[in-house]
C-alpha cells in the first residue's frame, strides 16, 4: 500500500500489513478469515468457495477489496458465510482509461516497435514509408462493457480523437456523447477499427472474445484489453495475430497473469504492459483510502459505502 494508506491503517486500526507482494497462500487466507475482523485483499488473492468452506465460524465480517475488479473473490460464497465484500469503484476509472488510450495509440502507431528500433541502434532515419501505422482520428471504436471505465475511454476517444463510438453492455446507456449500441459482441467486432475490452472478469465474461469474435474483426483492426485477461481466449488471440486475422493488440492484462506467452512476446505488433491500469501514486492512494473507508464503516456500524 502507498505510505499514506499504511499510516492511516496503523493509526485507525490494529492493522497487520503483509510484507510480501505475492498473492496470499490458502493457509494465509484461511487464517485471515479466522483472525481478523476485516481483510483488505487484492488481485490474485483467490478467496474461492473452498476458502470460505474451510472456516465455518469466521471472525472476518468484511473483505474490503483493493481494486474495482473482484473476480478473484467468490462474492456469493462470502455472502453465504456472512462476510461482506466491497470494492473501489470510481477511484480507478480515469487512470485505467488513460492506459487504454496509451494502448490504442501505441498499437495503432507502432510505438513499442519503434522504440525497440531506436534502442537497438539500427534506426536509419526518417523516410516517407517508414513504419506506417493505422491512423486513429475519425475511426470507429467498439467498447465491450460501457460502464465507468468504458465510458471514460469512449469519452476520451470521442472528444479527443473524433472516433465514432459503438458498444455492448447488459443495459442501454444514457450517455453525454453520441454512441450506438450493437446487438452482439460479434456485430460490434465486425464493425470497428478498435475493439476495447472493459467488462468485469468472472464466469459470465470468460472467453467472451473467442476465435469467432476475433475472426469477425477486420484484418487491420486493433484489439485492446484493460479489463481482465480471462475475457480474451489468449490462445485464439495468438492464432488470430499469427494468421493476420487482426492487425494488432494492446494488452494490460493476461489470461494466466503474470505469465505472458512467448508467442505474444515475440510479436512486434503487440503492445504488452504489466497491468499498469491504476498504477499511479494518487490512484493507488485513493483506492487504499476507499477500502479503508469501508473498514471504518464496518467498525462504526454504518452502511458500507461500496458493497458489491
Ligand atoms: P463497471 O462500471 O461495472 O462496468 C462494467 C461494464 O461491463 C458495464 O457496462 C456492464 O454492463 C458491462 N458488462 C458486464 N457484464 C457484461 C456482459 N456479460 N456482457 C456485456 N456487458 C457486460 O466496471 P468498471 O469500473 O468500468 O471496471 C470494469 C473492469 O475493469 C473491472 O471489473 C476490472 O476487472 C477492470 N479493471 C482493470 C484495471 C487494470 O488495471 N487494467 C483497472 C481497473 C479495472 P451494465 O452497465 O449493463 O451492467
Short mmCIF file of C-alpha atoms and ligand atoms in Angstrom, two decimals:
data_model
loop_
_atom_site.label_atom_id
_atom_site.label_comp_id
_atom_site.label_asym_id
_atom_site.label_seq_id
_atom_site.Cartn_x
_atom_site.Cartn_y
_atom_site.Cartn_z
CA UNK A 1 0.00 0.00 0.00
CA UNK A 2 1.15 3.57 -0.55
CA UNK A 3 2.59 5.10 2.62
CA UNK A 4 -0.39 7.35 3.45
CA UNK A 5 -2.70 4.34 3.36
CA UNK A 6 -0.40 2.24 5.53
CA UNK A 7 -0.12 5.07 8.06
CA UNK A 8 -3.89 5.52 8.25
CA UNK A 9 -4.42 1.78 8.62
CA UNK A 10 -1.96 1.64 11.51
CA UNK A 11 -3.35 4.78 13.16
CA UNK A 12 -7.05 3.96 12.88
CA UNK A 13 -6.98 0.19 13.38
CA UNK A 14 -4.92 -2.58 14.92
CA UNK A 15 -3.55 -3.41 11.49
CA UNK A 16 -1.15 -6.13 10.40
CA UNK A 17 0.33 -5.47 6.98
CA UNK A 18 1.90 -8.20 4.86
CA UNK A 19 5.42 -7.58 3.57
CA UNK A 20 5.03 -9.84 0.55
CA UNK A 21 3.51 -8.64 -2.72
CA UNK A 22 2.83 -12.26 -3.77
CA UNK A 23 -0.81 -13.43 -3.72
CA UNK A 24 -1.96 -14.84 -0.37
CA UNK A 25 -1.48 -18.59 0.05
CA UNK A 26 -4.50 -20.72 1.01
CA UNK A 27 -3.42 -21.06 4.65
CA UNK A 28 -2.94 -17.28 4.89
CA UNK A 29 -6.43 -16.64 3.56
CA UNK A 30 -7.92 -19.17 5.97
CA UNK A 31 -6.02 -17.61 8.89
CA UNK A 32 -7.09 -14.14 7.78
CA UNK A 33 -10.78 -15.13 7.91
CA UNK A 34 -10.27 -16.71 11.33
CA UNK A 35 -8.21 -13.97 12.98
CA UNK A 36 -9.24 -10.57 11.61
CA UNK A 37 -12.47 -8.51 11.63
CA UNK A 38 -11.68 -7.14 8.18
CA UNK A 39 -9.26 -8.09 5.44
CA UNK A 40 -8.11 -5.91 2.54
CA UNK A 41 -7.28 -8.36 -0.25
CA UNK A 42 -6.40 -7.54 -3.82
CA UNK A 43 -5.97 -9.02 -7.28
CA UNK A 44 -4.63 -12.58 -7.07
CA UNK A 45 -5.84 -13.26 -3.51
CA UNK A 46 -8.18 -16.07 -4.56
CA UNK A 47 -10.92 -16.16 -1.92
CA UNK A 48 -12.74 -19.12 -3.50
CA UNK A 49 -15.71 -21.01 -2.11
CA UNK A 50 -13.29 -23.62 -0.68
CA UNK A 51 -11.56 -20.98 1.43
CA UNK A 52 -14.86 -19.85 2.98
CA UNK A 53 -15.89 -23.50 3.47
CA UNK A 54 -12.66 -24.12 5.39
CA UNK A 55 -13.65 -21.51 8.04
CA UNK A 56 -17.11 -22.43 9.42
CA UNK A 57 -17.18 -19.60 12.01
CA UNK A 58 -15.13 -16.73 10.58
CA UNK A 59 -14.24 -13.72 12.70
CA UNK A 60 -13.99 -11.75 9.47
CA UNK A 61 -17.04 -9.61 8.54
CA UNK A 62 -15.59 -7.75 5.55
CA UNK A 63 -13.33 -8.30 2.57
CA UNK A 64 -12.57 -4.69 1.57
CA UNK A 65 -11.06 -5.36 -1.83
CA UNK A 66 -8.30 -3.02 -3.03
CA UNK A 67 -9.47 -2.62 -6.65
CA UNK A 68 -12.73 -2.39 -8.55
CA UNK A 69 -12.42 -5.86 -10.12
CA UNK A 70 -13.21 -8.59 -7.61
CA UNK A 71 -13.41 -11.71 -9.78
CA UNK A 72 -10.76 -13.31 -7.53
CA UNK A 73 -13.35 -13.36 -4.71
CA UNK A 74 -16.36 -15.69 -4.74
CA UNK A 75 -18.73 -12.95 -3.57
CA UNK A 76 -21.72 -15.33 -3.30
CA UNK A 77 -19.77 -17.72 -1.07
CA UNK A 78 -18.61 -14.75 1.02
CA UNK A 79 -22.20 -13.55 1.47
CA UNK A 80 -23.30 -17.05 2.47
CA UNK A 81 -20.53 -17.05 5.09
CA UNK A 82 -21.79 -13.70 6.47
CA UNK A 83 -18.85 -11.75 5.05
CA UNK A 84 -19.50 -8.57 3.08
CA UNK A 85 -17.39 -7.65 0.05
CA UNK A 86 -16.64 -4.07 -1.00
CA UNK A 87 -14.54 -2.64 -3.85
CA UNK A 88 -13.12 0.70 -5.02
CA UNK A 89 -15.25 1.90 -7.96
CA UNK A 90 -14.58 5.30 -9.47
CA UNK A 91 -11.11 5.74 -7.98
CA UNK A 92 -9.65 3.67 -10.81
CA UNK A 93 -11.66 4.96 -13.76
CA UNK A 94 -9.60 7.76 -15.31
CA UNK A 95 -6.20 6.13 -14.83
CA UNK A 96 -7.39 2.89 -16.42
CA UNK A 97 -8.98 4.76 -19.32
CA UNK A 98 -5.66 6.56 -19.82
CA UNK A 99 -3.89 3.20 -20.14
CA UNK A 100 -6.49 2.11 -22.72
CA UNK A 101 -5.67 5.23 -24.75
CA UNK A 102 -1.96 4.51 -24.32
CA UNK A 103 -2.52 1.03 -25.76
CA UNK A 104 -4.74 2.24 -28.62
CA UNK A 105 -2.18 4.82 -29.68
CA UNK A 106 0.87 2.61 -29.14
CA UNK A 107 -0.63 -0.34 -31.03
CA UNK A 108 -2.01 1.79 -33.87
CA UNK A 109 1.15 3.87 -34.32
CA UNK A 110 3.60 1.02 -33.70
CA UNK A 111 5.17 2.88 -30.78
CA UNK A 112 6.56 -0.21 -28.99
CA UNK A 113 8.15 -1.46 -32.18
CA UNK A 114 9.53 2.00 -32.97
CA UNK A 115 11.00 2.36 -29.51
CA UNK A 116 12.67 -1.03 -29.81
CA UNK A 117 14.11 0.05 -33.17
CA UNK A 118 15.63 3.22 -31.75
CA UNK A 119 17.00 1.39 -28.72
CA UNK A 120 18.56 -1.26 -30.96
CA UNK A 121 20.75 1.36 -32.62
CA UNK A 122 19.53 0.11 -36.04
CA UNK A 123 17.33 3.09 -36.97
CA UNK A 124 18.47 4.51 -40.31
CA UNK A 125 16.45 7.73 -40.18
CA UNK A 126 13.10 9.08 -41.37
CA UNK A 127 11.71 8.09 -44.75
CA UNK A 128 8.24 8.56 -46.27
CA UNK A 129 7.15 4.95 -45.88
CA UNK A 130 8.94 4.02 -42.67
CA UNK A 131 6.79 2.14 -40.12
CA UNK A 132 3.39 3.24 -41.39
CA UNK A 133 0.75 2.61 -38.78
CA UNK A 134 -3.00 2.93 -38.54
CA UNK A 135 -4.44 6.47 -38.39
CA UNK A 136 -6.59 6.87 -35.28
CA UNK A 137 -8.63 10.08 -35.68
CA UNK A 138 -12.14 9.66 -37.04
CA UNK A 139 -12.12 5.85 -36.94
CA UNK A 140 -14.69 3.51 -35.38
CA UNK A 141 -14.36 2.40 -31.77
CA UNK A 142 -16.16 -0.54 -30.15
CA UNK A 143 -16.40 -0.70 -26.35
CA UNK A 144 -17.10 -4.11 -24.82
CA UNK A 145 -18.66 -3.09 -21.48
CA UNK A 146 -19.88 0.53 -21.34
CA UNK A 147 -19.50 1.00 -17.58
CA UNK A 148 -17.43 3.59 -15.72
CA UNK A 149 -14.14 2.78 -17.47
CA UNK A 150 -15.74 2.01 -20.84
CA UNK A 151 -17.44 5.41 -20.81
CA UNK A 152 -14.23 7.21 -19.78
CA UNK A 153 -12.43 5.55 -22.72
CA UNK A 154 -15.25 6.38 -25.12
CA UNK A 155 -15.36 10.00 -23.92
CA UNK A 156 -11.62 10.42 -24.47
CA UNK A 157 -11.89 8.83 -27.92
CA UNK A 158 -14.94 10.83 -29.00
CA UNK A 159 -13.93 14.27 -27.73
CA UNK A 160 -10.17 13.85 -28.22
CA UNK A 161 -9.95 11.91 -31.46
CA UNK A 162 -13.36 12.21 -33.10
CA UNK A 163 -13.93 8.45 -33.03
CA UNK A 164 -17.38 7.04 -33.75
CA UNK A 165 -18.39 5.02 -30.73
CA UNK A 166 -20.39 1.76 -30.58
CA UNK A 167 -20.72 -0.51 -27.57
CA UNK A 168 -22.25 -3.50 -25.91
CA UNK A 169 -23.41 -3.65 -22.31
CA UNK A 170 -26.11 -5.56 -20.48
CA UNK A 171 -28.30 -2.44 -20.45
CA UNK A 172 -28.93 0.58 -22.66
CA UNK A 173 -26.93 3.64 -21.56
CA UNK A 174 -27.77 7.33 -21.42
CA UNK A 175 -24.51 8.97 -22.47
CA UNK A 176 -23.23 12.53 -22.85
CA UNK A 177 -21.70 11.72 -26.26
CA UNK A 178 -23.06 10.00 -29.38
CA UNK A 179 -22.82 6.21 -29.36
CA UNK A 180 -24.77 3.31 -30.81
CA UNK A 181 -25.46 0.04 -29.03
CA UNK A 182 -24.59 -3.10 -31.04
CA UNK A 183 -26.72 -6.24 -30.96
CA UNK A 184 -23.87 -8.58 -30.04
CA UNK A 185 -20.15 -8.66 -29.42
CA UNK A 186 -19.78 -10.30 -32.84
CA UNK A 187 -21.62 -7.48 -34.60
CA UNK A 188 -19.53 -4.94 -32.70
CA UNK A 189 -16.28 -6.72 -33.63
CA UNK A 190 -17.19 -6.72 -37.33
CA UNK A 191 -17.94 -3.01 -37.42
CA UNK A 192 -14.98 -1.33 -35.74
CA UNK A 193 -11.32 -0.42 -36.22
CA UNK A 194 -10.57 -0.51 -32.46
CA UNK A 195 -12.22 -3.01 -30.12
CA UNK A 196 -11.60 -2.24 -26.44
CA UNK A 197 -12.49 -4.70 -23.68
CA UNK A 198 -13.79 -3.11 -20.45
CA UNK A 199 -16.13 -5.72 -18.91
CA UNK A 200 -15.50 -7.25 -15.48
CA UNK A 201 -13.87 -10.70 -15.35
CA UNK A 202 -15.63 -13.79 -14.00
CA UNK A 203 -17.60 -16.76 -15.29
CA UNK A 204 -20.08 -14.65 -17.27
CA UNK A 205 -17.47 -12.91 -19.43
CA UNK A 206 -14.77 -15.60 -19.58
CA UNK A 207 -13.62 -16.02 -23.22
CA UNK A 208 -16.22 -13.52 -24.42
CA UNK A 209 -13.59 -12.58 -27.04
CA UNK A 210 -13.14 -16.02 -28.61
CA UNK A 211 -11.99 -17.32 -32.00
CA UNK A 212 -15.35 -16.42 -33.62
CA UNK A 213 -15.24 -12.84 -32.39
CA UNK A 214 -11.62 -12.48 -33.47
CA UNK A 215 -12.50 -13.90 -36.90
CA UNK A 216 -15.26 -11.30 -37.20
CA UNK A 217 -12.76 -8.46 -36.71
CA UNK A 218 -11.25 -6.73 -39.73
CA UNK A 219 -7.66 -7.60 -40.69
CA UNK A 220 -6.39 -4.11 -39.83
CA UNK A 221 -8.35 -3.83 -36.55
CA UNK A 222 -6.72 -3.39 -33.15
CA UNK A 223 -7.85 -5.27 -30.02
CA UNK A 224 -7.17 -3.65 -26.63
CA UNK A 225 -7.75 -5.25 -23.22
CA UNK A 226 -7.59 -3.27 -19.98
CA UNK A 227 -10.17 -5.42 -18.17
CA UNK A 228 -9.20 -8.95 -17.17
CA UNK A 229 -7.06 -11.38 -19.15
CA UNK A 230 -9.59 -14.21 -18.99
CA UNK A 231 -12.13 -12.22 -21.05
CA UNK A 232 -9.98 -12.95 -24.13
CA UNK A 233 -9.22 -16.54 -25.16
CA UNK A 234 -5.48 -15.91 -25.28
CA UNK A 235 -4.60 -18.92 -27.46
CA UNK A 236 -7.21 -17.80 -30.01
CA UNK A 237 -5.76 -14.27 -29.92
CA UNK A 238 -2.28 -15.62 -30.65
CA UNK A 239 -3.70 -17.59 -33.62
CA UNK A 240 -5.58 -14.54 -34.92
CA UNK A 241 -2.45 -12.39 -34.75
CA UNK A 242 -0.25 -15.09 -36.29
CA UNK A 243 -2.69 -15.53 -39.19
CA UNK A 244 -3.13 -11.80 -39.75
CA UNK A 245 -6.83 -12.02 -38.91
CA UNK A 246 -6.41 -8.84 -36.85
CA UNK A 247 -3.85 -6.09 -37.18
CA UNK A 248 -2.50 -5.56 -33.69
CA UNK A 249 -3.23 -5.89 -29.99
CA UNK A 250 -2.58 -3.83 -26.90
CA UNK A 251 -2.76 -5.72 -23.62
CA UNK A 252 -2.54 -4.63 -19.99
CA UNK A 253 -3.83 -7.95 -18.60
CA UNK A 254 -3.29 -11.63 -19.42
CA UNK A 255 -5.21 -14.86 -19.07
CA UNK A 256 -2.56 -16.53 -16.91
CA UNK A 257 -1.02 -13.40 -15.43
CA UNK A 258 1.85 -12.83 -14.77
CA UNK A 259 2.74 -15.43 -17.38
CA UNK A 260 2.80 -13.88 -20.84
CA UNK A 261 3.16 -16.43 -23.65
CA UNK A 262 6.45 -16.25 -25.56
CA UNK A 263 4.41 -16.17 -28.81
CA UNK A 264 2.92 -12.84 -27.74
CA UNK A 265 6.24 -11.51 -26.54
CA UNK A 266 7.78 -12.31 -29.93
CA UNK A 267 5.19 -10.36 -31.95
CA UNK A 268 6.15 -6.83 -32.98
CA UNK A 269 2.51 -5.79 -33.45
CA UNK A 270 1.55 -6.49 -29.84
CA UNK A 271 1.97 -3.91 -27.08
CA UNK A 272 2.40 -5.54 -23.67
CA UNK A 273 2.05 -3.64 -20.40
CA UNK A 274 2.42 -5.16 -16.92
CA UNK A 275 -1.11 -4.45 -15.59
CA UNK A 276 -0.49 -0.71 -15.22
CA UNK A 277 -4.16 0.38 -15.30
CA UNK A 278 -4.27 2.08 -11.90
CA UNK A 279 -0.54 2.41 -11.30
CA UNK A 280 -0.16 6.00 -10.15
CA UNK A 281 0.60 7.17 -6.63
CA UNK A 282 -2.60 9.25 -6.44
CA UNK A 283 -4.86 6.48 -7.67
CA UNK A 284 -3.39 3.70 -5.55
CA UNK A 285 -3.71 6.00 -2.50
CA UNK A 286 -7.32 6.83 -3.39
CA UNK A 287 -8.05 3.11 -3.76
CA UNK A 288 -6.46 2.34 -0.39
CA UNK A 289 -8.40 5.12 1.35
CA UNK A 290 -11.64 3.94 -0.24
CA UNK A 291 -11.01 0.41 1.01
CA UNK A 292 -10.24 1.80 4.48
CA UNK A 293 -13.43 3.89 4.40
CA UNK A 294 -15.31 0.62 4.12
CA UNK A 295 -13.37 -0.87 7.03
CA UNK A 296 -14.14 2.27 9.07
CA UNK A 297 -17.85 1.96 8.25
CA UNK A 298 -17.80 -1.64 9.46
CA UNK A 299 -16.05 -0.59 12.68
CA UNK A 300 -18.61 2.20 13.28
CA UNK A 301 -21.61 0.04 12.42
CA UNK A 302 -22.51 2.25 9.44
CA UNK A 303 -23.68 1.11 6.00
CA UNK A 304 -20.74 0.05 3.86
CA UNK A 305 -20.15 2.72 1.16
CA UNK A 306 -19.10 0.35 -1.65
CA UNK A 307 -20.74 -3.07 -1.34
CA UNK A 308 -20.55 -5.27 -4.45
P1 LIG B 1 -18.46 -1.24 -14.35
O1 LIG B 1 -18.74 0.21 -14.18
O2 LIG B 1 -19.20 -2.24 -13.54
O3 LIG B 1 -18.66 -1.55 -15.91
C1 LIG B 1 -18.72 -2.84 -16.44
C2 LIG B 1 -19.48 -2.80 -17.75
O4 LIG B 1 -19.49 -4.11 -18.31
C3 LIG B 1 -20.96 -2.40 -17.58
O5 LIG B 1 -21.33 -1.53 -18.62
C4 LIG B 1 -21.70 -3.73 -17.72
O6 LIG B 1 -22.97 -3.60 -18.30
C5 LIG B 1 -20.79 -4.46 -18.69
N1 LIG B 1 -20.97 -5.90 -18.60
C6 LIG B 1 -20.84 -6.69 -17.52
N2 LIG B 1 -21.10 -7.97 -17.85
C7 LIG B 1 -21.38 -7.96 -19.15
C8 LIG B 1 -21.74 -8.96 -20.07
N3 LIG B 1 -21.83 -10.24 -19.71
N4 LIG B 1 -21.98 -8.60 -21.36
C9 LIG B 1 -21.88 -7.32 -21.75
N5 LIG B 1 -21.55 -6.32 -20.92
C10 LIG B 1 -21.30 -6.64 -19.64
O7 LIG B 1 -16.92 -1.55 -14.09
P2 LIG B 1 -15.66 -0.58 -14.32
O8 LIG B 1 -15.42 0.22 -13.11
O9 LIG B 1 -15.82 0.10 -15.64
O10 LIG B 1 -14.49 -1.69 -14.40
C11 LIG B 1 -14.51 -2.69 -15.40
C12 LIG B 1 -13.43 -3.72 -15.13
O11 LIG B 1 -12.15 -3.19 -15.47
C13 LIG B 1 -13.26 -4.12 -13.66
O12 LIG B 1 -14.21 -5.11 -13.28
C14 LIG B 1 -11.85 -4.63 -13.61
O13 LIG B 1 -11.79 -6.03 -13.78
C15 LIG B 1 -11.17 -3.95 -14.79
N6 LIG B 1 -10.10 -3.03 -14.35
C16 LIG B 1 -8.83 -3.21 -14.79
C17 LIG B 1 -7.85 -2.35 -14.38
C18 LIG B 1 -6.42 -2.51 -14.82
O14 LIG B 1 -5.52 -2.23 -14.02
N7 LIG B 1 -6.15 -2.90 -16.05
C19 LIG B 1 -8.13 -1.30 -13.52
C20 LIG B 1 -9.44 -1.13 -13.10
C21 LIG B 1 -10.43 -2.00 -13.51
P3 LIG B 1 -24.20 -2.89 -17.48
O15 LIG B 1 -23.78 -1.48 -17.26
O16 LIG B 1 -25.35 -3.00 -18.41
O17 LIG B 1 -24.33 -3.66 -16.20
#
